[in-house]
Amino acid sequence: SFLELLGVRFEQQRPIGPYCVDFLVPERMLVIECDGVYWHSRPGVAEKDVERDAYLRAVGYRVVRIGELEINGGLTAHDLLSRIA
């Protein structure tokens, strides 16, 4: 909802190569990934995220990861804007 409030055009669950990203901001070549505690604390997931981010960067995207605790703990639209600017 922050992206909408900020007037940022985005796409959800967009495939890029072998991956499906949480949010894509096409005009900024930006991928936003939301990392849930349950899935991203499982063995091997951090390593897969590193590979995924490397691939996305190699094909020209900037990757911003936002953790569940940040999202649920008071991340503001201003905070998000500063990270995606």
PDB file of N, CA and C in Angstrom:
ATOM      1  N   SER A   1       0.819  -1.199   0.000  1.00  0.00           N
ATOM      2  CA  SER A   1       0.000   0.000   0.000  1.00  0.00           C
ATOM      3  C   SER A   1       0.864   1.265   0.000  1.00  0.00           C
ATOM      4  N   PHE A   2       2.093   1.177   0.553  1.00  0.00           N
ATOM      5  CA  PHE A   2       2.982   2.336   0.528  1.00  0.00           C
ATOM      6  C   PHE A   2       3.325   2.732  -0.904  1.00  0.00           C
ATOM      7  N   LEU A   3       3.568   1.754  -1.752  1.00  0.00           N
ATOM      8  CA  LEU A   3       3.902   2.076  -3.146  1.00  0.00           C
ATOM      9  C   LEU A   3       2.754   2.834  -3.798  1.00  0.00           C
ATOM     10  N   GLU A   4       1.536   2.406  -3.521  1.00  0.00           N
ATOM     11  CA  GLU A   4       0.367   3.107  -4.066  1.00  0.00           C
ATOM     12  C   GLU A   4       0.276   4.521  -3.508  1.00  0.00           C
ATOM     13  N   LEU A   5       0.486   4.682  -2.205  1.00  0.00           N
ATOM     14  CA  LEU A   5       0.448   6.013  -1.581  1.00  0.00           C
ATOM     15  C   LEU A   5       1.492   6.943  -2.185  1.00  0.00           C
ATOM     16  N   LEU A   6       2.642   6.383  -2.527  1.00  0.00           N
ATOM     17  CA  LEU A   6       3.729   7.175  -3.101  1.00  0.00           C
ATOM     18  C   LEU A   6       3.547   7.407  -4.599  1.00  0.00           C
ATOM     19  N   GLY A   7       2.519   6.813  -5.182  1.00  0.00           N
ATOM     20  CA  GLY A   7       2.268   6.983  -6.611  1.00  0.00           C
ATOM     21  C   GLY A   7       3.243   6.229  -7.495  1.00  0.00           C
ATOM     22  N   VAL A   8       3.811   5.152  -6.954  1.00  0.00           N
ATOM     23  CA  VAL A   8       4.793   4.351  -7.698  1.00  0.00           C
ATOM     24  C   VAL A   8       4.053   3.249  -8.454  1.00  0.00           C
ATOM     25  N   ARG A   9       4.268   3.177  -9.777  1.00  0.00           N
ATOM     26  CA  ARG A   9       3.668   2.093 -10.568  1.00  0.00           C
ATOM     27  C   ARG A   9       4.482   0.828 -10.353  1.00  0.00           C
ATOM     28  N   PHE A  10       3.789  -0.256 -10.021  1.00  0.00           N
ATOM     29  CA  PHE A  10       4.488  -1.509  -9.729  1.00  0.00           C
ATOM     30  C   PHE A  10       3.658  -2.686 -10.209  1.00  0.00           C
ATOM     31  N   GLU A  11       4.325  -3.817 -10.292  1.00  0.00           N
ATOM     32  CA  GLU A  11       3.677  -5.077 -10.632  1.00  0.00           C
ATOM     33  C   GLU A  11       4.010  -6.073  -9.527  1.00  0.00           C
ATOM     34  N   GLN A  12       3.028  -6.901  -9.159  1.00  0.00           N
ATOM     35  CA  GLN A  12       3.238  -7.917  -8.135  1.00  0.00           C
ATOM     36  C   GLN A  12       3.458  -9.276  -8.776  1.00  0.00           C
ATOM     37  N   GLN A  13       4.287 -10.095  -8.105  1.00  0.00           N
ATOM     38  CA  GLN A  13       4.543 -11.472  -8.527  1.00  0.00           C
ATOM     39  C   GLN A  13       4.887 -11.543 -10.014  1.00  0.00           C
ATOM     40  N   ARG A  14       5.914 -10.817 -10.394  1.00  0.00           N
ATOM     41  CA  ARG A  14       6.331 -10.720 -11.788  1.00  0.00           C
ATOM     42  C   ARG A  14       7.489 -11.675 -12.056  1.00  0.00           C
ATOM     43  N   PRO A  15       7.373 -12.537 -13.079  1.00  0.00           N
ATOM     44  CA  PRO A  15       8.505 -13.409 -13.420  1.00  0.00           C
ATOM     45  C   PRO A  15       9.624 -12.613 -14.081  1.00  0.00           C
ATOM     46  N   ILE A  16      10.845 -12.913 -13.648  1.00  0.00           N
ATOM     47  CA  ILE A  16      12.057 -12.380 -14.281  1.00  0.00           C
ATOM     48  C   ILE A  16      13.006 -13.553 -14.385  1.00  0.00           C
ATOM     49  N   GLY A  17      13.256 -14.001 -15.596  1.00  0.00           N
ATOM     50  CA  GLY A  17      14.085 -15.185 -15.781  1.00  0.00           C
ATOM     51  C   GLY A  17      13.481 -16.354 -15.030  1.00  0.00           C
ATOM     52  N   PRO A  18      14.308 -17.086 -14.272  1.00  0.00           N
ATOM     53  CA  PRO A  18      13.798 -18.260 -13.565  1.00  0.00           C
ATOM     54  C   PRO A  18      13.107 -17.933 -12.234  1.00  0.00           C
ATOM     55  N   TYR A  19      12.992 -16.641 -11.906  1.00  0.00           N
ATOM     56  CA  TYR A  19      12.462 -16.231 -10.610  1.00  0.00           C
ATOM     57  C   TYR A  19      11.155 -15.463 -10.754  1.00  0.00           C
ATOM     58  N   CYS A  20      10.397 -15.439  -9.677  1.00  0.00           N
ATOM     59  CA  CYS A  20       9.194 -14.622  -9.597  1.00  0.00           C
ATOM     60  C   CYS A  20       9.427 -13.663  -8.433  1.00  0.00           C
ATOM     61  N   VAL A  21       9.469 -12.359  -8.725  1.00  0.00           N
ATOM     62  CA  VAL A  21       9.777 -11.375  -7.692  1.00  0.00           C
ATOM     63  C   VAL A  21       8.494 -10.879  -7.042  1.00  0.00           C
ATOM     64  N   ASP A  22       8.600 -10.423  -5.795  1.00  0.00           N
ATOM     65  CA  ASP A  22       7.428  -9.943  -5.069  1.00  0.00           C
ATOM     66  C   ASP A  22       6.853  -8.688  -5.721  1.00  0.00           C
ATOM     67  N   PHE A  23       7.707  -7.685  -5.939  1.00  0.00           N
ATOM     68  CA  PHE A  23       7.275  -6.436  -6.560  1.00  0.00           C
ATOM     69  C   PHE A  23       8.327  -5.976  -7.561  1.00  0.00           C
ATOM     70  N   LEU A  24       7.855  -5.501  -8.697  1.00  0.00           N
ATOM     71  CA  LEU A  24       8.736  -4.939  -9.720  1.00  0.00           C
ATOM     72  C   LEU A  24       8.285  -3.508  -9.987  1.00  0.00           C
ATOM     73  N   VAL A  25       9.240  -2.587  -9.950  1.00  0.00           N
ATOM     74  CA  VAL A  25       9.001  -1.194 -10.326  1.00  0.00           C
ATOM     75  C   VAL A  25       9.749  -1.001 -11.642  1.00  0.00           C
ATOM     76  N   PRO A  26       9.051  -1.213 -12.771  1.00  0.00           N
ATOM     77  CA  PRO A  26       9.728  -1.249 -14.067  1.00  0.00           C
ATOM     78  C   PRO A  26      10.486   0.033 -14.423  1.00  0.00           C
ATOM     79  N   GLU A  27       9.905   1.194 -14.120  1.00  0.00           N
ATOM     80  CA  GLU A  27      10.558   2.453 -14.501  1.00  0.00           C
ATOM     81  C   GLU A  27      11.894   2.653 -13.805  1.00  0.00           C
ATOM     82  N   ARG A  28      12.076   2.004 -12.684  1.00  0.00           N
ATOM     83  CA  ARG A  28      13.320   2.163 -11.915  1.00  0.00           C
ATOM     84  C   ARG A  28      14.211   0.924 -11.967  1.00  0.00           C
ATOM     85  N   MET A  29      13.795  -0.072 -12.761  1.00  0.00           N
ATOM     86  CA  MET A  29      14.548  -1.340 -12.802  1.00  0.00           C
ATOM     87  C   MET A  29      14.819  -1.820 -11.371  1.00  0.00           C
ATOM     88  N   LEU A  30      13.745  -1.806 -10.567  1.00  0.00           N
ATOM     89  CA  LEU A  30      13.835  -2.086  -9.148  1.00  0.00           C
ATOM     90  C   LEU A  30      12.967  -3.287  -8.789  1.00  0.00           C
ATOM     91  N   VAL A  31      13.550  -4.177  -8.005  1.00  0.00           N
ATOM     92  CA  VAL A  31      12.832  -5.326  -7.445  1.00  0.00           C
ATOM     93  C   VAL A  31      12.778  -5.132  -5.933  1.00  0.00           C
ATOM     94  N   ILE A  32      11.587  -5.310  -5.379  1.00  0.00           N
ATOM     95  CA  ILE A  32      11.416  -5.259  -3.927  1.00  0.00           C
ATOM     96  C   ILE A  32      10.972  -6.640  -3.472  1.00  0.00           C
ATOM     97  N   GLU A  33      11.747  -7.217  -2.574  1.00  0.00           N
ATOM     98  CA  GLU A  33      11.431  -8.528  -2.020  1.00  0.00           C
ATOM     99  C   GLU A  33      11.055  -8.366  -0.556  1.00  0.00           C
ATOM    100  N   CYS A  34       9.965  -8.995  -0.158  1.00  0.00           N
ATOM    101  CA  CYS A  34       9.513  -8.979   1.236  1.00  0.00           C
ATOM    102  C   CYS A  34       9.844 -10.343   1.837  1.00  0.00           C
ATOM    103  N   ASP A  35      10.718 -10.315   2.822  1.00  0.00           N
ATOM    104  CA  ASP A  35      11.235 -11.558   3.398  1.00  0.00           C
ATOM    105  C   ASP A  35      10.523 -11.897   4.697  1.00  0.00           C
ATOM    106  N   GLY A  36       9.673 -12.903   4.639  1.00  0.00           N
ATOM    107  CA  GLY A  36       8.979 -13.370   5.830  1.00  0.00           C
ATOM    108  C   GLY A  36       9.907 -14.149   6.742  1.00  0.00           C
ATOM    109  N   VAL A  37       9.690 -14.032   8.025  1.00  0.00           N
ATOM    110  CA  VAL A  37      10.540 -14.692   9.022  1.00  0.00           C
ATOM    111  C   VAL A  37      10.523 -16.203   8.837  1.00  0.00           C
ATOM    112  N   TYR A  38       9.355 -16.786   8.669  1.00  0.00           N
ATOM    113  CA  TYR A  38       9.269 -18.242   8.573  1.00  0.00           C
ATOM    114  C   TYR A  38      10.095 -18.774   7.406  1.00  0.00           C
ATOM    115  N   TRP A  39       9.840 -18.283   6.209  1.00  0.00           N
ATOM    116  CA  TRP A  39      10.522 -18.826   5.031  1.00  0.00           C
ATOM    117  C   TRP A  39      11.996 -18.459   4.993  1.00  0.00           C
ATOM    118  N   HIS A  40      12.325 -17.260   5.389  1.00  0.00           N
ATOM    119  CA  HIS A  40      13.704 -16.803   5.230  1.00  0.00           C
ATOM    120  C   HIS A  40      14.610 -17.175   6.392  1.00  0.00           C
ATOM    121  N   SER A  41      14.077 -17.899   7.359  1.00  0.00           N
ATOM    122  CA  SER A  41      14.923 -18.422   8.434  1.00  0.00           C
ATOM    123  C   SER A  41      15.191 -19.914   8.246  1.00  0.00           C
ATOM    124  N   ARG A  42      14.668 -20.482   7.193  1.00  0.00           N
ATOM    125  CA  ARG A  42      14.856 -21.909   6.921  1.00  0.00           C
ATOM    126  C   ARG A  42      16.259 -22.155   6.349  1.00  0.00           C
ATOM    127  N   PRO A  43      16.810 -23.337   6.583  1.00  0.00           N
ATOM    128  CA  PRO A  43      18.152 -23.660   6.085  1.00  0.00           C
ATOM    129  C   PRO A  43      18.233 -23.538   4.557  1.00  0.00           C
ATOM    130  N   GLY A  44      19.286 -22.902   4.097  1.00  0.00           N
ATOM    131  CA  GLY A  44      19.550 -22.799   2.665  1.00  0.00           C
ATOM    132  C   GLY A  44      18.869 -21.637   1.957  1.00  0.00           C
ATOM    133  N   VAL A  45      17.898 -21.017   2.597  1.00  0.00           N
ATOM    134  CA  VAL A  45      17.160 -19.949   1.925  1.00  0.00           C
ATOM    135  C   VAL A  45      18.041 -18.711   1.724  1.00  0.00           C
ATOM    136  N   ALA A  46      18.851 -18.368   2.710  1.00  0.00           N
ATOM    137  CA  ALA A  46      19.719 -17.192   2.579  1.00  0.00           C
ATOM    138  C   ALA A  46      20.672 -17.356   1.390  1.00  0.00           C
ATOM    139  N   GLU A  47      21.199 -18.545   1.204  1.00  0.00           N
ATOM    140  CA  GLU A  47      22.099 -18.796   0.085  1.00  0.00           C
ATOM    141  C   GLU A  47      21.360 -18.669  -1.249  1.00  0.00           C
ATOM    142  N   LYS A  48      20.133 -19.163  -1.294  1.00  0.00           N
ATOM    143  CA  LYS A  48      19.330 -19.042  -2.518  1.00  0.00           C
ATOM    144  C   LYS A  48      18.990 -17.580  -2.799  1.00  0.00           C
ATOM    145  N   ASP A  49      18.753 -16.804  -1.747  1.00  0.00           N
ATOM    146  CA  ASP A  49      18.482 -15.374  -1.928  1.00  0.00           C
ATOM    147  C   ASP A  49      19.699 -14.657  -2.509  1.00  0.00           C
ATOM    148  N   VAL A  50      20.887 -15.038  -2.061  1.00  0.00           N
ATOM    149  CA  VAL A  50      22.114 -14.432  -2.592  1.00  0.00           C
ATOM    150  C   VAL A  50      22.235 -14.733  -4.088  1.00  0.00           C
ATOM    151  N   GLU A  51      21.976 -15.981  -4.475  1.00  0.00           N
ATOM    152  CA  GLU A  51      22.027 -16.358  -5.898  1.00  0.00           C
ATOM    153  C   GLU A  51      20.977 -15.600  -6.702  1.00  0.00           C
ATOM    154  N   ARG A  52      19.786 -15.512  -6.163  1.00  0.00           N
ATOM    155  CA  ARG A  52      18.677 -14.814  -6.822  1.00  0.00           C
ATOM    156  C   ARG A  52      19.020 -13.339  -7.027  1.00  0.00           C
ATOM    157  N   ASP A  53      19.521 -12.695  -5.954  1.00  0.00           N
ATOM    158  CA  ASP A  53      19.888 -11.282  -6.048  1.00  0.00           C
ATOM    159  C   ASP A  53      21.010 -11.069  -7.059  1.00  0.00           C
ATOM    160  N   ALA A  54      21.977 -11.967  -7.078  1.00  0.00           N
ATOM    161  CA  ALA A  54      23.084 -11.858  -8.036  1.00  0.00           C
ATOM    162  C   ALA A  54      22.563 -11.947  -9.466  1.00  0.00           C
ATOM    163  N   TYR A  55      21.654 -12.866  -9.719  1.00  0.00           N
ATOM    164  CA  TYR A  55      21.074 -12.995 -11.058  1.00  0.00           C
ATOM    165  C   TYR A  55      20.341 -11.709 -11.435  1.00  0.00           C
ATOM    166  N   LEU A  56      19.483 -11.231 -10.536  1.00  0.00           N
ATOM    167  CA  LEU A  56      18.698 -10.031 -10.833  1.00  0.00           C
ATOM    168  C   LEU A  56      19.600  -8.826 -11.088  1.00  0.00           C
ATOM    169  N   ARG A  57      20.658  -8.695 -10.312  1.00  0.00           N
ATOM    170  CA  ARG A  57      21.604  -7.585 -10.537  1.00  0.00           C
ATOM    171  C   ARG A  57      22.327  -7.754 -11.870  1.00  0.00           C
ATOM    172  N   ALA A  58      22.675  -8.982 -12.202  1.00  0.00           N
ATOM    173  CA  ALA A  58      23.393  -9.242 -13.458  1.00  0.00           C
ATOM    174  C   ALA A  58      22.556  -8.881 -14.683  1.00  0.00           C
ATOM    175  N   VAL A  59      21.229  -8.964 -14.557  1.00  0.00           N
ATOM    176  CA  VAL A  59      20.372  -8.616 -15.692  1.00  0.00           C
ATOM    177  C   VAL A  59      19.842  -7.184 -15.580  1.00  0.00           C
ATOM    178  N   GLY A  60      20.424  -6.404 -14.640  1.00  0.00           N
ATOM    179  CA  GLY A  60      20.173  -4.971 -14.620  1.00  0.00           C
ATOM    180  C   GLY A  60      19.237  -4.422 -13.564  1.00  0.00           C
ATOM    181  N   TYR A  61      18.790  -5.248 -12.629  1.00  0.00           N
ATOM    182  CA  TYR A  61      17.863  -4.773 -11.605  1.00  0.00           C
ATOM    183  C   TYR A  61      18.588  -4.432 -10.311  1.00  0.00           C
ATOM    184  N   ARG A  62      18.052  -3.458  -9.609  1.00  0.00           N
ATOM    185  CA  ARG A  62      18.482  -3.174  -8.247  1.00  0.00           C
ATOM    186  C   ARG A  62      17.506  -3.921  -7.343  1.00  0.00           C
ATOM    187  N   VAL A  63      18.017  -4.528  -6.288  1.00  0.00           N
ATOM    188  CA  VAL A  63      17.187  -5.346  -5.399  1.00  0.00           C
ATOM    189  C   VAL A  63      17.171  -4.720  -4.006  1.00  0.00           C
ATOM    190  N   VAL A  64      15.971  -4.527  -3.485  1.00  0.00           N
ATOM    191  CA  VAL A  64      15.790  -4.051  -2.112  1.00  0.00           C
ATOM    192  C   VAL A  64      15.012  -5.127  -1.372  1.00  0.00           C
ATOM    193  N   ARG A  65      15.558  -5.560  -0.252  1.00  0.00           N
ATOM    194  CA  ARG A  65      14.887  -6.568   0.572  1.00  0.00           C
ATOM    195  C   ARG A  65      14.373  -5.908   1.841  1.00  0.00           C
ATOM    196  N   ILE A  66      13.129  -6.215   2.165  1.00  0.00           N
ATOM    197  CA  ILE A  66      12.508  -5.671   3.369  1.00  0.00           C
ATOM    198  C   ILE A  66      11.989  -6.854   4.181  1.00  0.00           C
ATOM    199  N   GLY A  67      12.419  -6.924   5.417  1.00  0.00           N
ATOM    200  CA  GLY A  67      12.037  -8.033   6.281  1.00  0.00           C
ATOM    201  C   GLY A  67      10.667  -7.850   6.907  1.00  0.00           C
ATOM    202  N   GLU A  68      10.065  -8.967   7.243  1.00  0.00           N
ATOM    203  CA  GLU A  68       8.739  -8.971   7.867  1.00  0.00           C
ATOM    204  C   GLU A  68       8.710  -8.137   9.143  1.00  0.00           C
ATOM    205  N   LEU A  69       9.773  -8.230   9.935  1.00  0.00           N
ATOM    206  CA  LEU A  69       9.800  -7.468  11.181  1.00  0.00           C
ATOM    207  C   LEU A  69       9.808  -5.970  10.907  1.00  0.00           C
ATOM    208  N   GLU A  70      10.481  -5.540   9.842  1.00  0.00           N
ATOM    209  CA  GLU A  70      10.446  -4.127   9.451  1.00  0.00           C
ATOM    210  C   GLU A  70       9.042  -3.722   9.014  1.00  0.00           C
ATOM    211  N   ILE A  71       8.447  -4.561   8.182  1.00  0.00           N
ATOM    212  CA  ILE A  71       7.124  -4.262   7.635  1.00  0.00           C
ATOM    213  C   ILE A  71       6.102  -4.145   8.769  1.00  0.00           C
ATOM    214  N   ASN A  72       6.138  -5.099   9.696  1.00  0.00           N
ATOM    215  CA  ASN A  72       5.175  -5.106  10.791  1.00  0.00           C
ATOM    216  C   ASN A  72       5.570  -4.204  11.958  1.00  0.00           C
ATOM    217  N   GLY A  73       6.809  -3.707  11.941  1.00  0.00           N
ATOM    218  CA  GLY A  73       7.314  -2.951  13.083  1.00  0.00           C
ATOM    219  C   GLY A  73       7.352  -1.453  12.903  1.00  0.00           C
ATOM    220  N   GLY A  74       6.675  -0.936  11.915  1.00  0.00           N
ATOM    221  CA  GLY A  74       6.600   0.514  11.828  1.00  0.00           C
ATOM    222  C   GLY A  74       7.313   1.131  10.643  1.00  0.00           C
ATOM    223  N   LEU A  75       7.604   0.362   9.622  1.00  0.00           N
ATOM    224  CA  LEU A  75       8.188   0.936   8.405  1.00  0.00           C
ATOM    225  C   LEU A  75       7.223   1.987   7.872  1.00  0.00           C
ATOM    226  N   THR A  76       7.739   3.176   7.610  1.00  0.00           N
ATOM    227  CA  THR A  76       6.889   4.248   7.104  1.00  0.00           C
ATOM    228  C   THR A  76       7.075   4.407   5.602  1.00  0.00           C
ATOM    229  N   ALA A  77       6.156   5.127   4.990  1.00  0.00           N
ATOM    230  CA  ALA A  77       6.284   5.418   3.551  1.00  0.00           C
ATOM    231  C   ALA A  77       7.574   6.178   3.303  1.00  0.00           C
ATOM    232  N   HIS A  78       7.929   7.082   4.204  1.00  0.00           N
ATOM    233  CA  HIS A  78       9.182   7.847   4.052  1.00  0.00           C
ATOM    234  C   HIS A  78      10.390   6.910   4.089  1.00  0.00           C
ATOM    235  N   ASP A  79      10.396   5.947   5.026  1.00  0.00           N
ATOM    236  CA  ASP A  79      11.481   4.966   5.110  1.00  0.00           C
ATOM    237  C   ASP A  79      11.598   4.184   3.793  1.00  0.00           C
ATOM    238  N   LEU A  80      10.463   3.738   3.301  1.00  0.00           N
ATOM    239  CA  LEU A  80      10.462   2.967   2.048  1.00  0.00           C
ATOM    240  C   LEU A  80      10.970   3.827   0.891  1.00  0.00           C
ATOM    241  N   LEU A  81      10.493   5.044   0.808  1.00  0.00           N
ATOM    242  CA  LEU A  81      10.915   5.934  -0.270  1.00  0.00           C
ATOM    243  C   LEU A  81      12.417   6.152  -0.241  1.00  0.00           C
ATOM    244  N   SER A  82      12.997   6.319   0.937  1.00  0.00           N
ATOM    245  CA  SER A  82      14.445   6.521   1.029  1.00  0.00           C
ATOM    246  C   SER A  82      15.217   5.283   0.572  1.00  0.00           C
ATOM    247  N   ARG A  83      14.638   4.111   0.732  1.00  0.00           N
ATOM    248  CA  ARG A  83      15.319   2.872   0.318  1.00  0.00           C
ATOM    249  C   ARG A  83      15.189   2.599  -1.170  1.00  0.00           C
ATOM    250  N   ILE A  84      14.104   3.075  -1.781  1.00  0.00           N
ATOM    251  CA  ILE A  84      13.902   2.780  -3.198  1.00  0.00           C
ATOM    252  C   ILE A  84      14.303   3.936  -4.104  1.00  0.00           C
ATOM    253  N   ALA A  85      14.636   5.065  -3.523  1.00  0.00           N
ATOM    254  CA  ALA A  85      14.999   6.252  -4.328  1.00  0.00           C
ATOM    255  C   ALA A  85      16.311   6.050  -5.052  1.00  0.00           C
TER     256      ALA A  85
END
